[in-house]
CSV table of C-alpha atoms and ligand atoms in Angstrom, one decimal:
chain,number,residue,atom,x,y,z
C,1,MET,CA,-26.3,30.8,3.9
C,2,PHE,CA,-22.7,32.0,3.8
C,3,LYS,CA,-22.5,31.6,7.6
C,4,LEU,CA,-24.1,28.2,7.7
C,5,ALA,CA,-21.6,26.9,5.1
C,6,ALA,CA,-18.7,28.6,7.0
C,7,ARG,CA,-19.8,27.0,10.3
C,8,GLN,CA,-20.1,23.6,8.7
C,9,GLN,CA,-16.7,24.0,7.1
C,10,TRP,CA,-15.1,24.9,10.5
C,11,ASP,CA,-16.9,21.9,12.1
C,12,ALA,CA,-15.3,19.8,9.4
C,13,CYS,CA,-11.8,21.4,10.0
C,14,ALA,CA,-12.0,21.3,13.8
C,15,ASP,CA,-9.8,18.2,14.2
C,16,GLY,CA,-7.3,19.6,11.6
C,17,TRP,CA,-7.0,23.0,13.3
C,18,ASN,CA,-6.6,21.4,16.7
C,19,GLY,CA,-4.0,19.0,15.4
C,20,LYS,CA,-1.9,22.0,14.1
C,21,SER,CA,-2.0,23.7,17.5
C,22,ASP,CA,1.8,23.5,18.0
C,23,LEU,CA,2.4,25.0,14.6
C,24,ILE,CA,-0.2,27.7,15.1
C,25,ARG,CA,1.3,28.5,18.6
C,26,ASN,CA,4.8,28.9,17.1
C,27,TRP,CA,3.5,31.0,14.3
C,28,LEU,CA,1.5,33.4,16.5
C,29,ARG,CA,3.5,33.3,19.7
C,30,GLU,CA,4.8,36.9,19.6
C,31,SER,CA,1.7,38.4,18.2
C,32,THR,CA,-0.5,36.7,20.8
C,33,ASP,CA,1.7,37.9,23.6
C,34,ALA,CA,1.4,41.4,22.2
C,35,MET,CA,-2.4,41.1,21.8
C,36,LEU,CA,-2.9,39.9,25.4
C,37,ALA,CA,-0.6,42.8,26.7
C,38,MET,CA,-2.6,45.3,24.7
C,39,ALA,CA,-5.9,44.0,26.1
C,40,ASP,CA,-4.3,44.6,29.5
C,41,ILE,CA,-5.2,41.1,30.9
C,42,LYS,CA,-4.4,41.0,34.5
C,43,THR,CA,-4.5,38.4,37.3
C,44,GLY,CA,-8.0,37.8,38.5
C,45,ALA,CA,-9.6,39.3,35.4
C,46,ARG,CA,-12.7,38.0,33.6
C,47,VAL,CA,-11.9,37.7,29.9
C,48,LEU,CA,-14.1,37.0,26.9
C,49,ASP,CA,-12.4,35.1,24.0
C,50,VAL,CA,-14.5,35.5,20.8
C,51,ALA,CA,-14.1,33.0,17.9
C,52,ALA,CA,-11.7,31.0,20.2
C,53,GLY,CA,-11.3,28.0,17.9
C,54,ALA,CA,-9.5,25.1,19.6
C,55,GLY,CA,-8.5,27.5,22.4
C,56,ASP,CA,-4.8,27.9,21.9
C,57,GLN,CA,-5.0,31.6,23.0
C,58,THR,CA,-7.6,30.6,25.6
C,59,LEU,CA,-4.9,28.6,27.5
C,60,ASP,CA,-2.6,31.6,27.5
C,61,ILE,CA,-5.4,33.8,28.9
C,62,ALA,CA,-6.3,31.2,31.6
C,63,ARG,CA,-2.6,31.1,32.7
C,64,ARG,CA,-2.4,34.9,32.8
C,65,VAL,CA,-5.6,35.5,34.8
C,66,GLY,CA,-4.8,32.6,37.3
C,67,PRO,CA,-7.2,30.5,39.3
C,68,ASN,CA,-9.1,33.6,40.6
C,69,GLY,CA,-9.8,34.8,37.0
C,70,TYR,CA,-12.2,33.4,34.5
C,71,VAL,CA,-12.2,32.9,30.7
C,72,LEU,CA,-15.3,32.4,28.5
C,73,ALA,CA,-14.3,31.0,25.2
C,74,THR,CA,-17.0,31.3,22.5
C,75,ASP,CA,-17.1,30.2,18.8
C,76,PHE,CA,-19.9,29.4,16.4
C,77,SER,CA,-18.5,26.0,15.7
C,78,PRO,CA,-19.5,23.5,18.4
C,79,ALA,CA,-17.0,21.0,17.1
C,80,ILE,CA,-13.9,23.3,17.3
C,81,LEU,CA,-15.1,24.6,20.7
C,82,ALA,CA,-15.2,21.0,22.1
C,83,PHE,CA,-11.5,20.9,21.5
C,84,ALA,CA,-11.0,24.2,23.4
C,85,LYS,CA,-13.0,22.7,26.3
C,86,ASP,CA,-11.0,19.5,26.3
C,87,ASN,CA,-7.6,21.3,25.9
C,88,ALA,CA,-8.4,23.5,28.9
C,89,TRP,CA,-9.4,20.5,31.0
C,90,ARG,CA,-6.3,18.6,30.0
C,91,ALA,CA,-4.1,21.6,30.9
C,92,GLY,CA,-5.8,21.7,34.3
C,93,TYR,CA,-7.6,25.1,33.9
C,94,ALA,CA,-10.8,25.0,35.9
C,95,ASN,CA,-11.4,28.7,35.2
C,96,VAL,CA,-12.3,28.2,31.5
C,97,GLU,CA,-15.9,27.8,30.2
C,98,THR,CA,-17.0,27.4,26.7
C,99,LYS,CA,-20.2,28.5,24.9
C,100,ALA,CA,-21.2,27.9,21.3
C,101,GLU,CA,-22.3,31.3,20.1
C,102,ASP,CA,-22.1,33.4,16.9
C,103,GLY,CA,-19.6,36.2,17.4
C,104,GLU,CA,-22.1,38.7,15.9
C,105,THR,CA,-25.0,38.0,18.2
C,106,PHE,CA,-23.7,36.3,21.4
C,107,GLU,CA,-25.5,37.0,24.6
C,108,VAL,CA,-23.6,37.8,27.8
C,109,ALA,CA,-24.5,40.0,30.7
C,110,GLU,CA,-23.7,43.7,30.0
C,111,ALA,CA,-20.5,45.0,31.5
C,112,SER,CA,-19.5,41.6,32.9
C,113,PHE,CA,-15.9,41.3,31.5
C,114,ASP,CA,-12.7,43.1,32.2
C,115,ALA,CA,-11.2,42.3,28.7
C,116,ALA,CA,-12.1,40.8,25.4
C,117,ILE,CA,-10.0,39.4,22.6
C,118,CYS,CA,-10.6,37.9,19.2
C,119,ARG,CA,-7.6,36.2,17.5
C,120,LEU,CA,-7.9,35.8,13.7
C,121,GLY,CA,-11.7,35.5,13.8
C,122,LEU,CA,-13.3,39.0,13.3
C,123,MET,CA,-12.3,39.2,9.6
C,124,LEU,CA,-14.4,36.1,8.9
C,125,PHE,CA,-17.6,37.7,10.2
C,126,PRO,CA,-19.9,38.9,7.5
C,127,ASP,CA,-20.6,41.9,9.7
C,128,PRO,CA,-17.6,42.6,12.0
C,129,PHE,CA,-19.2,45.8,13.3
C,130,LYS,CA,-21.9,43.8,15.0
C,131,GLY,CA,-19.2,41.6,16.6
C,132,LEU,CA,-17.4,44.7,18.0
C,133,LYS,CA,-20.7,46.1,19.3
C,134,ARG,CA,-21.3,42.9,21.2
C,135,MET,CA,-17.8,43.2,22.7
C,136,VAL,CA,-18.4,46.8,23.8
C,137,HIS,CA,-21.6,45.6,25.5
C,138,ALA,CA,-19.8,42.8,27.3
C,139,LEU,CA,-17.0,45.0,28.7
C,140,LYS,CA,-17.1,46.8,32.0
C,141,ALA,CA,-16.5,50.6,31.7
C,142,GLY,CA,-12.7,51.0,31.1
C,143,GLY,CA,-12.3,47.4,30.0
C,144,SER,CA,-10.2,46.8,26.8
C,145,ALA,CA,-10.7,44.7,23.7
C,146,CYS,CA,-7.9,43.7,21.4
C,147,THR,CA,-8.4,41.9,18.0
C,148,MET,CA,-6.0,40.3,15.6
C,149,VAL,CA,-6.7,40.3,11.8
C,150,PHE,CA,-4.6,40.0,8.7
C,151,SER,CA,-3.4,43.3,7.1
C,152,THR,CA,-3.2,44.1,3.4
C,153,PRO,CA,-2.9,41.6,0.4
C,154,GLU,CA,0.6,42.9,-0.3
C,155,GLN,CA,1.8,42.0,3.1
C,156,ASN,CA,0.1,38.6,3.1
C,157,PRO,CA,1.0,37.3,-0.4
C,158,CYS,CA,0.5,33.6,0.3
C,159,ILE,CA,-3.2,34.1,0.9
C,160,GLY,CA,-3.4,36.0,-2.4
C,161,VAL,CA,-1.7,33.0,-4.2
C,162,LEU,CA,-4.1,30.5,-2.6
C,163,VAL,CA,-7.3,32.5,-3.4
C,164,SER,CA,-6.3,33.7,-6.9
C,165,THR,CA,-5.2,30.3,-8.0
C,166,VAL,CA,-8.3,28.5,-6.8
C,167,PHE,CA,-10.6,31.1,-8.4
C,168,LYS,CA,-8.7,30.9,-11.7
C,169,HIS,CA,-9.2,27.1,-11.8
C,170,ALA,CA,-12.8,27.6,-10.9
C,171,ASP,CA,-13.2,30.0,-13.9
C,172,LEU,CA,-14.3,32.7,-11.5
C,173,PRO,CA,-13.3,36.4,-11.6
C,174,LEU,CA,-10.7,37.3,-9.0
C,175,PRO,CA,-12.6,38.4,-5.8
C,176,ASP,CA,-12.1,41.7,-4.1
C,177,PRO,CA,-9.6,40.9,-1.3
C,178,TYR,CA,-11.5,43.2,1.0
C,179,ARG,CA,-14.9,41.5,0.4
C,180,PRO,CA,-16.8,41.0,3.7
C,181,GLY,CA,-16.0,37.7,5.4
C,182,GLY,CA,-12.8,37.1,3.4
C,183,LEU,CA,-9.5,36.4,5.1
C,184,LEU,CA,-8.2,39.9,4.2
C,185,SER,CA,-11.5,41.8,4.6
C,186,LEU,CA,-10.3,44.0,7.5
C,187,GLY,CA,-6.8,44.7,6.2
C,188,LYS,CA,-7.7,48.0,4.4
C,189,PRO,CA,-5.6,50.7,6.1
C,190,GLY,CA,-7.7,52.6,8.7
C,191,LEU,CA,-10.7,50.3,8.5
C,192,MET,CA,-10.2,48.6,11.9
C,193,ASP,CA,-9.8,52.0,13.7
C,194,GLU,CA,-12.9,53.2,12.0
C,195,LEU,CA,-14.9,50.1,13.0
C,196,PHE,CA,-13.7,50.2,16.6
C,197,GLY,CA,-14.6,53.9,16.8
C,198,ARG,CA,-18.1,53.5,15.3
C,199,ALA,CA,-18.8,50.5,17.6
C,200,GLY,CA,-18.2,52.8,20.6
C,201,PHE,CA,-14.6,52.2,21.7
C,202,SER,CA,-12.4,55.0,22.9
C,203,HIS,CA,-8.5,55.0,23.0
C,204,VAL,CA,-8.4,53.1,19.7
C,205,ALA,CA,-5.0,52.2,18.2
C,206,THR,CA,-3.8,49.7,15.7
C,207,THR,CA,-0.3,48.2,15.6
C,208,LYS,CA,1.2,46.2,12.7
C,209,VAL,CA,3.0,43.0,13.7
C,210,ALA,CA,5.1,40.8,11.3
C,211,ALA,CA,4.2,37.1,11.8
C,212,PRO,CA,6.1,35.1,9.2
C,213,PHE,CA,5.2,31.4,8.9
C,214,ARG,CA,8.6,29.6,9.3
C,215,LEU,CA,8.4,25.9,8.4
C,216,PRO,CA,10.8,23.3,7.2
C,217,SER,CA,9.2,23.2,3.7
C,218,VAL,CA,6.4,24.5,1.5
C,219,GLN,CA,4.7,21.1,1.9
C,220,ASP,CA,4.3,21.8,5.6
C,221,TYR,CA,2.4,25.0,4.8
C,222,LEU,CA,0.3,23.2,2.3
C,223,ASP,CA,-0.4,20.4,4.8
C,224,PHE,CA,-1.6,23.1,7.3
C,225,VAL,CA,-3.8,24.7,4.7
C,226,ARG,CA,-5.2,21.3,3.5
C,227,THR,CA,-6.1,20.2,7.0
C,228,SER,CA,-7.0,23.4,8.8
C,229,ALA,CA,-7.5,26.5,6.7
C,230,SER,CA,-11.3,26.4,6.5
C,231,PRO,CA,-11.8,29.5,4.4
C,232,ILE,CA,-9.5,28.3,1.7
C,233,LEU,CA,-11.0,24.8,1.8
C,234,GLN,CA,-14.4,26.4,1.4
C,235,ILE,CA,-13.3,28.0,-1.8
C,236,LEU,CA,-11.5,24.8,-3.0
C,237,ALA,CA,-14.8,22.9,-2.6
C,238,LYS,CA,-15.9,24.8,-5.8
C,239,LEU,CA,-13.5,22.7,-7.8
C,240,ASP,CA,-13.9,19.1,-9.0
C,241,ASP,CA,-11.1,16.6,-8.0
C,242,ALA,CA,-9.1,17.0,-11.2
C,243,ARG,CA,-9.1,20.8,-11.1
C,244,ARG,CA,-8.4,20.8,-7.4
C,245,GLU,CA,-5.2,18.8,-7.9
C,246,THR,CA,-4.1,21.1,-10.8
C,247,ALA,CA,-4.7,24.1,-8.5
C,248,TRP,CA,-2.6,22.5,-5.7
C,249,ALA,CA,0.2,21.8,-8.1
C,250,GLU,CA,0.2,25.5,-9.3
C,251,ILE,CA,-0.1,26.7,-5.7
C,252,THR,CA,2.9,24.6,-4.7
C,253,ASP,CA,4.9,25.9,-7.5
C,254,LYS,CA,4.1,29.6,-6.8
C,255,LEU,CA,4.6,29.3,-3.0
C,256,GLY,CA,8.1,27.8,-3.8
C,257,ALA,CA,9.1,31.5,-4.3
C,258,PHE,CA,9.3,31.7,-0.5
C,259,ASN,CA,11.9,28.9,-0.1
C,260,THR,CA,14.9,30.0,1.9
C,261,SER,CA,18.3,28.4,2.7
C,262,ASN,CA,16.7,27.4,6.0
C,263,GLY,CA,13.4,26.1,4.8
C,264,TRP,CA,10.3,28.0,3.9
C,265,GLU,CA,9.1,31.4,5.1
C,266,GLY,CA,5.7,32.8,4.2
C,267,PRO,CA,5.4,36.5,5.0
C,268,ASN,CA,2.3,37.6,7.0
C,269,GLU,CA,1.4,40.9,8.6
C,270,LEU,CA,-1.2,41.2,11.3
C,271,LEU,CA,-3.1,44.2,12.7
C,272,LEU,CA,-3.6,44.3,16.5
C,273,THR,CA,-6.4,46.8,17.3
C,274,VAL,CA,-7.1,47.9,20.8
C,275,GLY,CA,-10.0,50.0,22.2
C,276,ARG,CA,-11.6,50.7,25.6
C,277,ARG,CA,-15.2,50.9,26.7
C,278,PRO,CA,-15.6,54.5,27.8
C,279,THR,CA,-16.0,55.1,31.5
C,280,ILE,CA,-19.0,57.5,31.0
U,301,SAM,C1,-8.7,31.2,12.0
U,301,SAM,S1,-9.7,30.4,13.3
U,301,SAM,C2,-9.0,31.1,14.7
U,301,SAM,C3,-9.3,30.3,16.0
U,301,SAM,C4,-8.5,30.8,17.2
U,301,SAM,N1,-8.9,32.1,17.6
U,301,SAM,C5,-7.1,30.8,17.0
U,301,SAM,O1,-6.5,31.8,16.8
U,301,SAM,O2,-6.5,29.7,17.0
U,301,SAM,C6,-11.2,31.3,13.1
U,301,SAM,C7,-12.3,30.9,14.1
U,301,SAM,O3,-13.4,31.8,13.9
U,301,SAM,C8,-14.6,31.1,14.1
U,301,SAM,N2,-15.6,31.9,13.5
U,301,SAM,C9,-15.8,32.3,12.2
U,301,SAM,N3,-16.9,33.0,12.1
U,301,SAM,C10,-17.5,33.1,13.3
U,301,SAM,C11,-18.6,33.7,13.8
U,301,SAM,N4,-19.5,34.4,12.9
U,301,SAM,N5,-18.9,33.6,15.1
U,301,SAM,C12,-18.1,32.9,15.9
U,301,SAM,N6,-17.0,32.3,15.5
U,301,SAM,C13,-16.7,32.4,14.2
U,301,SAM,C14,-14.3,29.7,13.4
U,301,SAM,O4,-15.2,28.7,13.9
U,301,SAM,C15,-12.9,29.5,13.9
U,301,SAM,O5,-12.8,28.8,15.1
């Protein structure tokens, strides 16, 4: 039920997320470069991109692996994946394929990929352990996976403002930030390493990366959230129109705390976790 609603919400936001590709690319440029380096993506490699969305990072991978490499971009939302396919085609990458699949249950041939990545997707899975098990299965012995998720609530305060304000206006108790499937669900210190280890990865390590959202104004951030941030919109759907507008007004006010002399800067911290499929 949770997953069906989440998929439908991502289908509905697909156009919005794709439309914000430039903004997302700027926001995640350094962390994405670091993720692809940690996954050890080389020329000619076969790479699995899980929860690929509109394929922004898919294009980076396609460029890195070159025409002799291959990228399979998967996502459970056919609507958002259609953008990934179109974006790859427009960019001239013939080495990208897409397949609509749930990240917890996808089927690919065992040991058929050199590397796997998942950018800002795994924390939304109700059972991320299952997703990591599928990645281990997909990798060749010695192949690496690298995932990117949000870290703690303290280091990602804007997400806390969004969620707490909406829940308050919906008269609901404040949810556990680490609840499964929530934006911050995998931020608890040590959890990613533990999940990678249990899923069967070796050489597991997590690196923290600062990824502040730098925008001209708080309105630009709110515009991004309103058009693209499916998990927040899913929560907002709990409110009627009047309460929703009141919630937005309060969110705008609270997020004004991050105004700077050069615009608006919302702090974010990400966790990049890498692991290898053992060779024996
Ligand atoms: C925040 S977006 C990130 C998209 C893309 N990786 C990026 O960084 O631009 C999260 C993506 O995860 C996908 N997703 C969420 N739950 C999923 C699941 N269980 N299986 C596969 N994809 C899922 C959504 O459809 C969405 O495209």
